[in-house]
Amino acid sequence: EFGKALIPEHLSQGLVADVIAQLSGLSELKVISHGSTLDIQPHQANMSEIARQLDARYLLRGTVRKAGTQIRLTTELVEAESSCVIGTHTIDVQETFSFEDQDRIVSNIVSTLTPRVEDRELVRIRGKRPSQLTVYEKVLLARANMNAMDRSGFIEAKSLLDDAIDDEPNYAEAYALAADWYSLMVGQGWSNDRSVDVAAVETYARKALQLDR
């Protein structure tokens, strides 16, 4: 929730609603609805209590400061269990900010803080058995193994992606990452059949775009 004393309530509520809308557009995240948070006053309860009420693992809160005609919006991403701030974002706008400014604010918040959730989730799931992983967790772990560029971990990443696609055939992110996997196989010179793997890049990429342009 953003402070209401410095900007009109309809603008603060608009920012909250737009942030939630963008986050909920990411199929890998489950986001609490705006209506579920309206009765909660962040300054009156600690973060772990709010998270318990909402059954949420992470909370996003914002503050507003004003200097002259400028407004500074600061957003914090909090891990509920530990009450630790795991990501922050600050942006300055003019007092009379437009819808275009509002879209820019929301986009910056989401693109900056969402990777922090992924990083934290990756730490949380390390050591879990593959059978205990959700589809989202399998994709997270596959991406981490691919980024490490270790050959054995790289092969494991493909197995995780295959499982994710089997579990949820309409999850575009898994197909997009599989396309990256085959591309890296070719690029690293690990491919046993370059023409087959190049074709797989296109097949998986087309499927990902078909599911989510």
PDB file of C-alpha atoms in Angstrom, residues 21-198:
ATOM      1  CA  ALA A  21      -2.321  -7.114 -12.363  1.00  0.00           C
ATOM      2  CA  GLN A  22       1.187  -7.328 -13.823  1.00  0.00           C
ATOM      3  CA  LEU A  23       2.370  -9.825 -11.219  1.00  0.00           C
ATOM      4  CA  SER A  24      -0.694 -12.019 -11.695  1.00  0.00           C
ATOM      5  CA  GLY A  25       0.056 -12.059 -15.421  1.00  0.00           C
ATOM      6  CA  LEU A  26       3.130 -14.141 -14.627  1.00  0.00           C
ATOM      7  CA  SER A  27       1.859 -17.704 -14.589  1.00  0.00           C
ATOM      8  CA  GLU A  28       4.671 -18.863 -12.296  1.00  0.00           C
ATOM      9  CA  LEU A  29       3.486 -16.646  -9.418  1.00  0.00           C
ATOM     10  CA  LYS A  30       0.340 -16.962  -7.333  1.00  0.00           C
ATOM     11  CA  VAL A  31      -0.692 -13.447  -6.367  1.00  0.00           C
ATOM     12  CA  ILE A  32      -3.168 -12.405  -3.691  1.00  0.00           C
ATOM     13  CA  SER A  33      -6.069 -10.356  -5.101  1.00  0.00           C
ATOM     14  CA  HIS A  34      -6.298  -6.617  -4.458  1.00  0.00           C
ATOM     15  CA  GLY A  35      -9.618  -7.002  -2.658  1.00  0.00           C
ATOM     16  CA  SER A  36      -8.081  -9.389  -0.121  1.00  0.00           C
ATOM     17  CA  THR A  37      -5.695  -6.694   1.104  1.00  0.00           C
ATOM     18  CA  LEU A  38      -8.045  -3.712   1.429  1.00  0.00           C
ATOM     19  CA  ASP A  39      -8.801  -4.244   5.129  1.00  0.00           C
ATOM     20  CA  ILE A  40      -5.154  -4.655   6.093  1.00  0.00           C
ATOM     21  CA  GLN A  41      -3.268  -1.684   7.533  1.00  0.00           C
ATOM     22  CA  PRO A  42       0.452  -2.427   7.093  1.00  0.00           C
ATOM     23  CA  HIS A  43       1.512  -0.005   9.846  1.00  0.00           C
ATOM     24  CA  GLN A  44      -0.728  -1.748  12.394  1.00  0.00           C
ATOM     25  CA  ALA A  45       0.595  -5.305  12.099  1.00  0.00           C
ATOM     26  CA  ASN A  46       3.938  -6.988  11.536  1.00  0.00           C
ATOM     27  CA  MET A  47       4.761  -8.589   8.241  1.00  0.00           C
ATOM     28  CA  SER A  48       4.570 -12.172   9.479  1.00  0.00           C
ATOM     29  CA  GLU A  49       1.056 -11.596  10.836  1.00  0.00           C
ATOM     30  CA  ILE A  50      -0.118 -10.088   7.534  1.00  0.00           C
ATOM     31  CA  ALA A  51       1.430 -12.993   5.637  1.00  0.00           C
ATOM     32  CA  ARG A  52      -0.342 -15.449   7.926  1.00  0.00           C
ATOM     33  CA  GLN A  53      -3.675 -13.761   7.218  1.00  0.00           C
ATOM     34  CA  LEU A  54      -3.070 -13.857   3.463  1.00  0.00           C
ATOM     35  CA  ASP A  55      -1.249 -17.200   3.378  1.00  0.00           C
ATOM     36  CA  ALA A  56       1.539 -15.470   1.442  1.00  0.00           C
ATOM     37  CA  ARG A  57       5.268 -16.164   1.397  1.00  0.00           C
ATOM     38  CA  TYR A  58       6.303 -12.698   0.177  1.00  0.00           C
ATOM     39  CA  LEU A  59       4.855  -9.226   0.710  1.00  0.00           C
ATOM     40  CA  LEU A  60       5.302  -6.044  -1.306  1.00  0.00           C
ATOM     41  CA  ARG A  61       4.915  -2.693   0.440  1.00  0.00           C
ATOM     42  CA  GLY A  62       5.555   0.877  -0.613  1.00  0.00           C
ATOM     43  CA  THR A  63       6.155   4.307   0.875  1.00  0.00           C
ATOM     44  CA  VAL A  64       5.830   7.812  -0.559  1.00  0.00           C
ATOM     45  CA  ARG A  65       7.947  10.912   0.141  1.00  0.00           C
ATOM     46  CA  LYS A  66       7.508  14.350  -1.340  1.00  0.00           C
ATOM     47  CA  ALA A  67       9.988  17.180  -1.955  1.00  0.00           C
ATOM     48  CA  GLY A  68       8.634  20.213  -3.778  1.00  0.00           C
ATOM     49  CA  THR A  69       6.887  18.954  -6.892  1.00  0.00           C
ATOM     50  CA  GLN A  70       8.705  15.632  -6.865  1.00  0.00           C
ATOM     51  CA  ILE A  71       7.411  12.376  -5.400  1.00  0.00           C
ATOM     52  CA  ARG A  72       9.667   9.459  -4.496  1.00  0.00           C
ATOM     53  CA  LEU A  73       8.119   5.992  -4.420  1.00  0.00           C
ATOM     54  CA  THR A  74      10.082   3.322  -2.589  1.00  0.00           C
ATOM     55  CA  THR A  75       9.009  -0.312  -2.720  1.00  0.00           C
ATOM     56  CA  GLU A  76      10.226  -3.167  -0.528  1.00  0.00           C
ATOM     57  CA  LEU A  77       9.875  -6.884  -1.126  1.00  0.00           C
ATOM     58  CA  VAL A  78       9.725  -8.731   2.201  1.00  0.00           C
ATOM     59  CA  GLU A  79      10.116 -12.416   2.937  1.00  0.00           C
ATOM     60  CA  ALA A  80       7.324 -12.949   5.434  1.00  0.00           C
ATOM     61  CA  GLU A  81       8.784 -15.750   7.545  1.00  0.00           C
ATOM     62  CA  SER A  82      12.007 -13.913   8.344  1.00  0.00           C
ATOM     63  CA  SER A  83      10.681 -10.333   7.895  1.00  0.00           C
ATOM     64  CA  CYS A  84      13.841  -9.709   5.846  1.00  0.00           C
ATOM     65  CA  VAL A  85      13.810  -7.175   3.025  1.00  0.00           C
ATOM     66  CA  ILE A  86      15.085  -9.068  -0.027  1.00  0.00           C
ATOM     67  CA  GLY A  87      14.658  -6.336  -2.626  1.00  0.00           C
ATOM     68  CA  THR A  88      13.985  -2.616  -2.913  1.00  0.00           C
ATOM     69  CA  HIS A  89      13.129  -0.264  -5.748  1.00  0.00           C
ATOM     70  CA  THR A  90      12.993   3.541  -5.823  1.00  0.00           C
ATOM     71  CA  ILE A  91      11.639   5.784  -8.559  1.00  0.00           C
ATOM     72  CA  ASP A  92      11.078   9.557  -8.735  1.00  0.00           C
ATOM     73  CA  VAL A  93       8.154  11.149 -10.585  1.00  0.00           C
ATOM     74  CA  GLN A  94       6.552  14.564 -10.814  1.00  0.00           C
ATOM     75  CA  GLU A  95       3.633  15.313  -8.517  1.00  0.00           C
ATOM     76  CA  THR A  96       1.229  15.335 -11.459  1.00  0.00           C
ATOM     77  CA  PHE A  97       2.330  12.008 -12.903  1.00  0.00           C
ATOM     78  CA  SER A  98       0.457  10.614 -15.894  1.00  0.00           C
ATOM     79  CA  PHE A  99      -0.884   7.161 -16.760  1.00  0.00           C
ATOM     80  CA  GLU A 100       2.283   6.690 -18.792  1.00  0.00           C
ATOM     81  CA  ASP A 101       4.339   7.448 -15.686  1.00  0.00           C
ATOM     82  CA  GLN A 102       2.181   5.040 -13.692  1.00  0.00           C
ATOM     83  CA  ASP A 103       2.763   2.269 -16.251  1.00  0.00           C
ATOM     84  CA  ARG A 104       6.506   2.947 -16.085  1.00  0.00           C
ATOM     85  CA  ILE A 105       6.482   2.790 -12.286  1.00  0.00           C
ATOM     86  CA  VAL A 106       4.620  -0.510 -12.243  1.00  0.00           C
ATOM     87  CA  SER A 107       6.792  -2.062 -14.955  1.00  0.00           C
ATOM     88  CA  ASN A 108       9.978  -1.047 -13.121  1.00  0.00           C
ATOM     89  CA  ILE A 109       8.741  -2.435  -9.816  1.00  0.00           C
ATOM     90  CA  VAL A 110       7.755  -5.784 -11.309  1.00  0.00           C
ATOM     91  CA  SER A 111      10.854  -6.254 -13.480  1.00  0.00           C
ATOM     92  CA  THR A 112      13.204  -5.290 -10.628  1.00  0.00           C
ATOM     93  CA  LEU A 113      11.688  -7.264  -7.772  1.00  0.00           C
ATOM     94  CA  THR A 114      10.372 -10.434  -9.448  1.00  0.00           C
ATOM     95  CA  PRO A 115      13.895 -11.867  -9.956  1.00  0.00           C
ATOM     96  CA  ARG A 116      14.457 -11.435  -6.197  1.00  0.00           C
ATOM     97  CA  VAL A 117      11.573 -13.838  -5.574  1.00  0.00           C
ATOM     98  CA  GLU A 118      13.142 -16.320  -7.978  1.00  0.00           C
ATOM     99  CA  ASP A 119      16.529 -16.051  -6.236  1.00  0.00           C
ATOM    100  CA  ARG A 120      14.958 -16.620  -2.821  1.00  0.00           C
ATOM    101  CA  GLU A 121      12.851 -19.506  -4.055  1.00  0.00           C
ATOM    102  CA  LEU A 122      15.931 -21.130  -5.573  1.00  0.00           C
ATOM    103  CA  VAL A 123      17.643 -21.089  -2.184  1.00  0.00           C
ATOM    104  CA  ARG A 124      14.514 -22.559  -0.570  1.00  0.00           C
ATOM    105  CA  ILE A 125      14.166 -25.509  -2.968  1.00  0.00           C
ATOM    106  CA  ARG A 126      17.816 -26.562  -3.090  1.00  0.00           C
ATOM    107  CA  GLY A 127      18.082 -30.130  -1.823  1.00  0.00           C
ATOM    108  CA  LYS A 128      14.454 -31.062  -2.473  1.00  0.00           C
ATOM    109  CA  ARG A 129      13.864 -34.288  -4.366  1.00  0.00           C
ATOM    110  CA  PRO A 130      12.665 -33.833  -7.981  1.00  0.00           C
ATOM    111  CA  SER A 131       9.399 -35.601  -7.093  1.00  0.00           C
ATOM    112  CA  GLN A 132       8.737 -32.927  -4.439  1.00  0.00           C
ATOM    113  CA  LEU A 133       9.252 -29.977  -6.796  1.00  0.00           C
ATOM    114  CA  THR A 134       6.402 -27.972  -8.295  1.00  0.00           C
ATOM    115  CA  VAL A 135       6.467 -27.136 -12.010  1.00  0.00           C
ATOM    116  CA  TYR A 136       7.635 -23.590 -11.206  1.00  0.00           C
ATOM    117  CA  GLU A 137      10.404 -24.937  -8.970  1.00  0.00           C
ATOM    118  CA  LYS A 138      11.564 -27.377 -11.663  1.00  0.00           C
ATOM    119  CA  VAL A 139      11.883 -24.512 -14.153  1.00  0.00           C
ATOM    120  CA  LEU A 140      13.735 -22.342 -11.617  1.00  0.00           C
ATOM    121  CA  LEU A 141      16.199 -25.122 -10.868  1.00  0.00           C
ATOM    122  CA  ALA A 142      16.633 -25.941 -14.553  1.00  0.00           C
ATOM    123  CA  ARG A 143      17.480 -22.314 -15.330  1.00  0.00           C
ATOM    124  CA  ALA A 144      20.020 -22.196 -12.493  1.00  0.00           C
ATOM    125  CA  ASN A 145      21.670 -25.417 -13.713  1.00  0.00           C
ATOM    126  CA  MET A 146      21.837 -24.052 -17.252  1.00  0.00           C
ATOM    127  CA  ASN A 147      23.391 -20.778 -16.094  1.00  0.00           C
ATOM    128  CA  ALA A 148      26.081 -22.656 -14.178  1.00  0.00           C
ATOM    129  CA  MET A 149      27.179 -24.267 -17.484  1.00  0.00           C
ATOM    130  CA  ASP A 150      28.306 -27.441 -15.741  1.00  0.00           C
ATOM    131  CA  ARG A 151      27.826 -30.390 -18.098  1.00  0.00           C
ATOM    132  CA  SER A 152      26.168 -32.755 -15.602  1.00  0.00           C
ATOM    133  CA  GLY A 153      23.919 -30.024 -14.235  1.00  0.00           C
ATOM    134  CA  PHE A 154      23.087 -28.994 -17.781  1.00  0.00           C
ATOM    135  CA  ILE A 155      21.862 -32.497 -18.616  1.00  0.00           C
ATOM    136  CA  GLU A 156      19.837 -32.539 -15.394  1.00  0.00           C
ATOM    137  CA  ALA A 157      18.215 -29.257 -16.469  1.00  0.00           C
ATOM    138  CA  LYS A 158      16.727 -30.926 -19.552  1.00  0.00           C
ATOM    139  CA  SER A 159      15.262 -33.706 -17.422  1.00  0.00           C
ATOM    140  CA  LEU A 160      13.645 -31.092 -15.156  1.00  0.00           C
ATOM    141  CA  LEU A 161      12.213 -29.247 -18.161  1.00  0.00           C
ATOM    142  CA  ASP A 162      10.822 -32.457 -19.641  1.00  0.00           C
ATOM    143  CA  ASP A 163       9.121 -33.202 -16.313  1.00  0.00           C
ATOM    144  CA  ALA A 164       7.734 -29.651 -16.123  1.00  0.00           C
ATOM    145  CA  ILE A 165       6.282 -29.890 -19.637  1.00  0.00           C
ATOM    146  CA  ASP A 166       4.759 -33.300 -18.857  1.00  0.00           C
ATOM    147  CA  ASP A 167       3.211 -31.930 -15.663  1.00  0.00           C
ATOM    148  CA  GLU A 168       1.929 -28.713 -17.236  1.00  0.00           C
ATOM    149  CA  PRO A 169       1.851 -28.862 -21.057  1.00  0.00           C
ATOM    150  CA  ASN A 170       0.628 -25.266 -21.431  1.00  0.00           C
ATOM    151  CA  TYR A 171       3.419 -23.584 -19.432  1.00  0.00           C
ATOM    152  CA  ALA A 172       5.181 -21.379 -21.988  1.00  0.00           C
ATOM    153  CA  GLU A 173       8.220 -20.644 -19.829  1.00  0.00           C
ATOM    154  CA  ALA A 174       9.257 -24.299 -19.803  1.00  0.00           C
ATOM    155  CA  TYR A 175       9.184 -24.459 -23.620  1.00  0.00           C
ATOM    156  CA  ALA A 176      11.100 -21.177 -23.935  1.00  0.00           C
ATOM    157  CA  LEU A 177      13.793 -22.457 -21.605  1.00  0.00           C
ATOM    158  CA  ALA A 178      13.946 -25.757 -23.481  1.00  0.00           C
ATOM    159  CA  ALA A 179      14.601 -23.778 -26.672  1.00  0.00           C
ATOM    160  CA  ASP A 180      17.476 -22.044 -24.865  1.00  0.00           C
ATOM    161  CA  TRP A 181      18.756 -25.434 -23.711  1.00  0.00           C
ATOM    162  CA  TYR A 182      19.025 -26.804 -27.237  1.00  0.00           C
ATOM    163  CA  SER A 183      20.550 -23.544 -28.455  1.00  0.00           C
ATOM    164  CA  LEU A 184      23.241 -23.739 -25.789  1.00  0.00           C
ATOM    165  CA  MET A 185      23.883 -27.400 -26.628  1.00  0.00           C
ATOM    166  CA  VAL A 186      24.722 -26.336 -30.163  1.00  0.00           C
ATOM    167  CA  GLY A 187      26.625 -23.227 -29.119  1.00  0.00           C
ATOM    168  CA  GLN A 188      28.808 -25.095 -26.608  1.00  0.00           C
ATOM    169  CA  GLY A 189      29.642 -27.812 -29.109  1.00  0.00           C
ATOM    170  CA  TRP A 190      27.934 -30.476 -26.958  1.00  0.00           C
ATOM    171  CA  SER A 191      25.432 -31.515 -29.610  1.00  0.00           C
ATOM    172  CA  ASN A 192      25.608 -35.034 -31.033  1.00  0.00           C
ATOM    173  CA  ASP A 193      23.362 -34.065 -33.949  1.00  0.00           C
ATOM    174  CA  ARG A 194      23.441 -30.374 -34.720  1.00  0.00           C
ATOM    175  CA  SER A 195      20.633 -30.376 -37.282  1.00  0.00           C
ATOM    176  CA  VAL A 196      18.257 -32.173 -34.893  1.00  0.00           C
ATOM    177  CA  ASP A 197      19.043 -29.802 -32.034  1.00  0.00           C
ATOM    178  CA  VAL A 198      18.676 -26.707 -34.232  1.00  0.00           C
TER     179      VAL A 198
END
